[in-house]
Amino acid sequence: MKVVLFCGGLGTRLREHSETIPKPLVNVGIRPIVWHLMRYYAHFGHKDFILCLGYRGDLIRDYFLHYTECMSNDFVMSEGGRKIEPLTRDIEDWRITFVDTGMHANLGQRLMRVRSHLKGEEMFLANYSDGLCDLRLDTYIDDFKRRNVIAGAVAVRPSQSLHAMRMDDDGMVSAIESVGDSNYWINGGFFCLRSEIFEYIREGEELVEAPFRRLIDKRQLWTHRHPGFWAAMDTFKDKIMLDRLEAQGNCPWMVWKQPAP
């Protein structure tokens, strides 16, 4: 299945980290978050990517055009540096389509602008490109295939350190708890979509707003609950948290490093 990655956002809440680097290229450890996400999909056999570019798409193109396997993998150098032999490779069998989808387009518009690259695809995957998780993607896809629905979305627990409150009509608080511990689920940004999704998107519409409401009205939007690890990199604080996990070797999203079940 092809994987559509929305890489065009401005990432304004990460400006504390950089004024110019697009969010997909913000590093977690030594590699951009979009690399981690692509490596995750590749682990499950999905290596045909469509990158929906926008803000500083030139930097994303340049990163992959000049990608050096030796900066991410162990290698052997011999003959005075004339011969380089990577011991492992990351992206050798990946296919990546780079598409300029506009500077200020929303996700619905970006998806419509890559429609021609999805011609003939009965189903495809899509992602916000700013979140990491340890979801069993194969299980999720198999479950989606068994259901007669047009769209699937992964529901996750909020990762932010916020507290939810319950209150009565007079404003008196009856309970307070971490949103992560509450029975509250949010859209994690990992989508399975059938080609019919394009019939539900009209010009200018955001994907998860009016189009998804139309799907809900027709009972065509299904969700897969994932209670495991999920984290989005929306703010500089989120980046620091992911960097710390990577530095500690505590990286649940690196499913490719885990032993086979």
CSV table of C-alpha atoms in Angstrom, one decimal:
chain,number,residue,atom,x,y,z
A,1,MET,CA,0.0,0.0,0.0
A,2,LYS,CA,1.2,3.5,-0.8
A,3,VAL,CA,1.8,5.9,2.1
A,4,VAL,CA,0.8,9.5,1.8
A,5,LEU,CA,2.8,11.7,4.2
A,6,PHE,CA,1.6,15.3,4.8
A,7,CYS,CA,4.8,17.3,5.0
A,8,GLY,CA,3.8,20.8,4.1
A,9,GLY,CA,2.8,22.4,7.4
A,10,LEU,CA,4.4,25.5,8.8
A,11,GLY,CA,5.2,23.9,12.2
A,12,THR,CA,4.7,27.3,13.9
A,13,ARG,CA,4.6,25.8,17.4
A,14,LEU,CA,8.2,24.5,16.9
A,15,ARG,CA,9.6,27.9,16.0
A,16,GLU,CA,11.4,27.8,19.4
A,17,HIS,CA,13.5,25.1,17.9
A,18,SER,CA,14.0,26.5,14.4
A,19,GLU,CA,12.6,29.3,12.3
A,20,THR,CA,13.3,27.6,9.0
A,21,ILE,CA,13.4,23.8,9.4
A,22,PRO,CA,10.0,22.2,8.4
A,23,LYS,CA,8.6,20.0,11.1
A,24,PRO,CA,9.1,16.7,9.2
A,25,LEU,CA,12.9,17.5,9.2
A,26,VAL,CA,13.1,18.2,13.0
A,27,ASN,CA,15.4,15.6,14.4
A,28,VAL,CA,14.6,12.9,17.0
A,29,GLY,CA,18.1,12.0,17.9
A,30,ILE,CA,20.2,12.2,14.7
A,31,ARG,CA,17.5,11.6,12.2
A,32,PRO,CA,14.4,13.6,11.2
A,33,ILE,CA,11.0,12.5,12.6
A,34,VAL,CA,9.8,11.8,9.0
A,35,TRP,CA,12.7,9.3,8.6
A,36,HIS,CA,11.5,7.5,11.8
A,37,LEU,CA,8.0,7.4,10.5
A,38,MET,CA,9.0,6.1,7.0
A,39,ARG,CA,11.3,3.5,8.7
A,40,TYR,CA,8.2,2.4,10.7
A,41,TYR,CA,6.1,1.9,7.6
A,42,ALA,CA,8.9,0.2,5.8
A,43,HIS,CA,9.2,-2.3,8.6
A,44,PHE,CA,5.7,-3.5,7.8
A,45,GLY,CA,6.4,-3.7,4.1
A,46,HIS,CA,5.0,-0.3,3.0
A,47,LYS,CA,7.9,1.4,1.2
A,48,ASP,CA,6.2,3.5,-1.6
A,49,PHE,CA,5.8,7.0,-0.2
A,50,ILE,CA,4.2,10.1,-1.5
A,51,LEU,CA,5.4,13.3,0.2
A,52,CYS,CA,3.0,16.2,0.1
A,53,LEU,CA,5.4,19.1,0.3
A,54,GLY,CA,4.7,22.7,1.2
A,55,TYR,CA,6.7,24.9,3.6
A,56,ARG,CA,10.4,24.5,2.9
A,57,GLY,CA,9.8,21.5,0.7
A,58,ASP,CA,13.1,22.3,-0.9
A,59,LEU,CA,14.9,21.2,2.3
A,60,ILE,CA,13.0,17.9,2.4
A,61,ARG,CA,13.9,17.3,-1.3
A,62,ASP,CA,17.5,18.2,-0.5
A,63,TYR,CA,17.7,15.9,2.5
A,64,PHE,CA,16.7,12.8,0.5
A,65,LEU,CA,18.6,13.8,-2.6
A,66,HIS,CA,21.8,13.9,-0.5
A,67,TYR,CA,20.9,11.1,1.9
A,68,THR,CA,24.0,9.2,3.0
A,69,GLU,CA,23.5,5.7,4.3
A,70,CYS,CA,26.8,5.9,6.2
A,71,MET,CA,25.5,8.7,8.4
A,72,SER,CA,22.8,6.4,9.8
A,73,ASN,CA,24.5,2.9,9.5
A,74,ASP,CA,27.8,1.3,10.4
A,75,PHE,CA,30.2,1.0,7.4
A,76,VAL,CA,33.7,-0.1,6.4
A,77,MET,CA,36.1,2.3,4.7
A,78,SER,CA,39.1,1.0,2.8
A,79,GLU,CA,41.5,1.9,0.1
A,80,GLY,CA,42.3,5.2,1.6
A,81,GLY,CA,38.6,6.2,1.6
A,82,ARG,CA,38.0,5.3,-2.0
A,83,LYS,CA,35.8,2.3,-1.1
A,84,ILE,CA,32.9,2.6,1.3
A,85,GLU,CA,30.8,-0.4,2.3
A,86,PRO,CA,27.7,0.2,4.4
A,87,LEU,CA,27.0,-2.8,6.6
A,88,THR,CA,23.3,-2.1,6.5
A,89,ARG,CA,21.1,0.2,4.5
A,90,ASP,CA,17.8,2.1,5.3
A,91,ILE,CA,16.2,3.5,2.2
A,92,GLU,CA,17.7,1.5,-0.7
A,93,ASP,CA,14.4,-0.2,-1.6
A,94,TRP,CA,12.2,2.8,-0.8
A,95,ARG,CA,10.3,4.7,-3.6
A,96,ILE,CA,9.6,8.3,-2.8
A,97,THR,CA,7.4,10.6,-4.8
A,98,PHE,CA,7.9,14.3,-4.0
A,99,VAL,CA,4.9,16.5,-4.8
A,100,ASP,CA,4.5,20.3,-4.2
A,101,THR,CA,1.0,20.6,-2.8
A,102,GLY,CA,1.2,24.3,-2.0
A,103,MET,CA,2.4,26.5,0.9
A,104,HIS,CA,-0.9,27.1,2.7
A,105,ALA,CA,-3.0,24.1,1.6
A,106,ASN,CA,-4.9,22.1,4.3
A,107,LEU,CA,-4.7,18.3,4.4
A,108,GLY,CA,-7.8,17.8,2.3
A,109,GLN,CA,-6.3,20.0,-0.5
A,110,ARG,CA,-3.0,18.3,-0.3
A,111,LEU,CA,-4.6,14.9,-0.6
A,112,MET,CA,-6.6,16.0,-3.6
A,113,ARG,CA,-3.4,17.2,-5.3
A,114,VAL,CA,-1.7,13.8,-5.1
A,115,ARG,CA,-4.8,11.9,-6.3
A,116,SER,CA,-3.3,11.2,-9.6
A,117,HIS,CA,-0.4,9.4,-7.9
A,118,LEU,CA,-2.9,7.1,-6.2
A,119,LYS,CA,-4.7,6.1,-9.4
A,120,GLY,CA,-5.5,2.4,-9.3
A,121,GLU,CA,-4.9,2.1,-5.6
A,122,GLU,CA,-8.0,0.5,-3.9
A,123,MET,CA,-6.6,1.5,-0.4
A,124,PHE,CA,-3.7,3.6,0.8
A,125,LEU,CA,-2.3,4.9,4.1
A,126,ALA,CA,-1.9,8.5,5.2
A,127,ASN,CA,-0.2,10.2,8.1
A,128,TYR,CA,0.3,13.7,9.6
A,129,SER,CA,4.0,13.1,9.7
A,130,ASP,CA,4.5,14.4,13.2
A,131,GLY,CA,3.6,11.5,15.5
A,132,LEU,CA,5.3,8.2,16.4
A,133,CYS,CA,3.8,5.1,17.9
A,134,ASP,CA,4.3,1.3,18.4
A,135,LEU,CA,1.0,0.3,16.8
A,136,ARG,CA,0.9,-3.1,15.1
A,137,LEU,CA,0.3,-1.7,11.7
A,138,ASP,CA,-0.4,-5.1,10.0
A,139,THR,CA,-3.1,-5.9,12.6
A,140,TYR,CA,-4.7,-2.5,12.1
A,141,ILE,CA,-4.7,-2.8,8.3
A,142,ASP,CA,-6.1,-6.4,8.4
A,143,ASP,CA,-8.9,-5.2,10.6
A,144,PHE,CA,-9.6,-2.3,8.3
A,145,LYS,CA,-9.8,-4.6,5.3
A,146,ARG,CA,-12.4,-6.8,6.9
A,147,ARG,CA,-14.7,-3.8,7.5
A,148,ASN,CA,-16.9,-2.3,4.8
A,149,VAL,CA,-15.9,1.3,5.6
A,150,ILE,CA,-14.1,4.0,3.6
A,151,ALA,CA,-11.8,5.4,6.3
A,152,GLY,CA,-10.0,4.2,9.4
A,153,ALA,CA,-8.3,6.3,12.0
A,154,VAL,CA,-6.2,5.3,15.0
A,155,ALA,CA,-7.5,6.6,18.3
A,156,VAL,CA,-4.9,7.1,21.0
A,157,ARG,CA,-4.6,8.5,24.5
A,158,PRO,CA,-3.4,12.1,24.8
A,159,SER,CA,0.3,12.3,25.6
A,160,GLN,CA,0.2,15.8,27.0
A,161,SER,CA,0.6,16.4,30.7
A,162,LEU,CA,-2.8,18.1,31.0
A,163,HIS,CA,-5.5,17.4,33.5
A,164,ALA,CA,-9.2,16.9,32.7
A,165,MET,CA,-11.9,18.2,35.0
A,166,ARG,CA,-15.5,17.2,35.5
A,167,MET,CA,-17.9,19.7,36.9
A,168,ASP,CA,-21.6,20.3,37.6
A,169,ASP,CA,-23.8,23.0,36.2
A,170,ASP,CA,-22.6,25.3,39.1
A,171,GLY,CA,-19.0,24.9,38.2
A,172,MET,CA,-18.2,22.7,41.2
A,173,VAL,CA,-15.5,20.2,40.3
A,174,SER,CA,-16.4,16.6,40.9
A,175,ALA,CA,-13.2,14.9,39.5
A,176,ILE,CA,-9.8,15.8,38.1
A,177,GLU,CA,-7.4,13.4,36.4
A,178,SER,CA,-4.6,13.3,33.9
A,179,VAL,CA,-6.0,13.2,30.3
A,180,GLY,CA,-3.7,10.2,29.7
A,181,ASP,CA,-5.6,8.3,32.4
A,182,SER,CA,-9.0,9.5,31.5
A,183,ASN,CA,-11.4,7.8,29.1
A,184,TYR,CA,-10.6,10.3,26.4
A,185,TRP,CA,-9.3,9.3,22.9
A,186,ILE,CA,-7.9,11.6,20.2
A,187,ASN,CA,-7.1,11.2,16.5
A,188,GLY,CA,-3.5,9.9,16.3
A,189,GLY,CA,-3.1,10.7,12.6
A,190,PHE,CA,-2.6,7.2,11.3
A,191,PHE,CA,-5.2,6.7,8.5
A,192,CYS,CA,-6.3,3.8,6.3
A,193,LEU,CA,-8.3,5.1,3.4
A,194,ARG,CA,-10.1,3.7,0.4
A,195,SER,CA,-10.1,5.5,-2.9
A,196,GLU,CA,-13.8,6.5,-2.4
A,197,ILE,CA,-12.5,9.1,0.1
A,198,PHE,CA,-12.0,11.5,-2.8
A,199,GLU,CA,-15.8,11.5,-3.4
A,200,TYR,CA,-16.3,13.0,0.1
A,201,ILE,CA,-13.8,15.9,-0.2
A,202,ARG,CA,-14.8,19.2,-1.7
A,203,GLU,CA,-12.5,22.0,-2.8
A,204,GLY,CA,-10.9,23.8,0.2
A,205,GLU,CA,-12.1,21.3,2.8
A,206,GLU,CA,-10.0,20.0,5.7
A,207,LEU,CA,-9.8,16.2,5.6
A,208,VAL,CA,-10.9,15.5,9.1
A,209,GLU,CA,-13.7,18.1,9.3
A,210,ALA,CA,-16.5,18.2,6.7
A,211,PRO,CA,-15.4,15.0,4.8
A,212,PHE,CA,-15.1,13.0,8.0
A,213,ARG,CA,-18.5,14.3,9.2
A,214,ARG,CA,-20.0,13.0,5.9
A,215,LEU,CA,-18.4,9.7,6.5
A,216,ILE,CA,-19.8,9.6,10.1
A,217,ASP,CA,-23.3,10.3,8.8
A,218,LYS,CA,-23.0,7.3,6.6
A,219,ARG,CA,-21.2,5.1,9.2
A,220,GLN,CA,-18.1,4.9,7.0
A,221,LEU,CA,-15.5,6.1,9.5
A,222,TRP,CA,-14.1,3.5,11.8
A,223,THR,CA,-11.5,3.8,14.5
A,224,HIS,CA,-8.9,1.4,15.9
A,225,ARG,CA,-8.1,2.0,19.6
A,226,HIS,CA,-4.4,1.9,20.3
A,227,PRO,CA,-3.7,2.1,24.1
A,228,GLY,CA,0.1,1.7,23.6
A,229,PHE,CA,2.8,4.3,23.0
A,230,TRP,CA,2.0,7.3,20.9
A,231,ALA,CA,3.5,10.8,20.9
A,232,ALA,CA,3.2,13.8,18.6
A,233,MET,CA,5.9,16.4,18.1
A,234,ASP,CA,3.8,19.6,18.2
A,235,THR,CA,6.0,21.7,20.4
A,236,PHE,CA,9.6,22.1,21.4
A,237,LYS,CA,8.8,20.4,24.7
A,238,ASP,CA,7.6,17.4,22.7
A,239,LYS,CA,10.8,17.3,20.8
A,240,ILE,CA,12.9,17.3,24.0
A,241,MET,CA,10.8,14.4,25.3
A,242,LEU,CA,11.4,12.3,22.2
A,243,ASP,CA,15.1,13.2,22.2
A,244,ARG,CA,15.4,12.0,25.8
A,245,LEU,CA,13.7,8.7,25.0
A,246,GLU,CA,16.0,8.3,22.0
A,247,ALA,CA,19.1,9.1,24.1
A,248,GLN,CA,18.0,6.5,26.8
A,249,GLY,CA,17.4,3.9,24.1
A,250,ASN,CA,13.7,3.8,25.2
A,251,CYS,CA,12.2,4.0,21.7
A,252,PRO,CA,8.9,2.1,21.5
A,253,TRP,CA,8.3,3.4,17.9
A,254,MET,CA,11.4,1.6,16.6
A,255,VAL,CA,9.5,-1.6,16.0
A,256,TRP,CA,12.2,-2.6,13.5
A,257,LYS,CA,14.6,-3.1,16.4
A,258,GLN,CA,12.3,-5.3,18.4
A,259,PRO,CA,12.5,-9.1,18.2
A,260,ALA,CA,9.8,-10.8,16.1
A,261,PRO,CA,6.8,-11.9,18.1
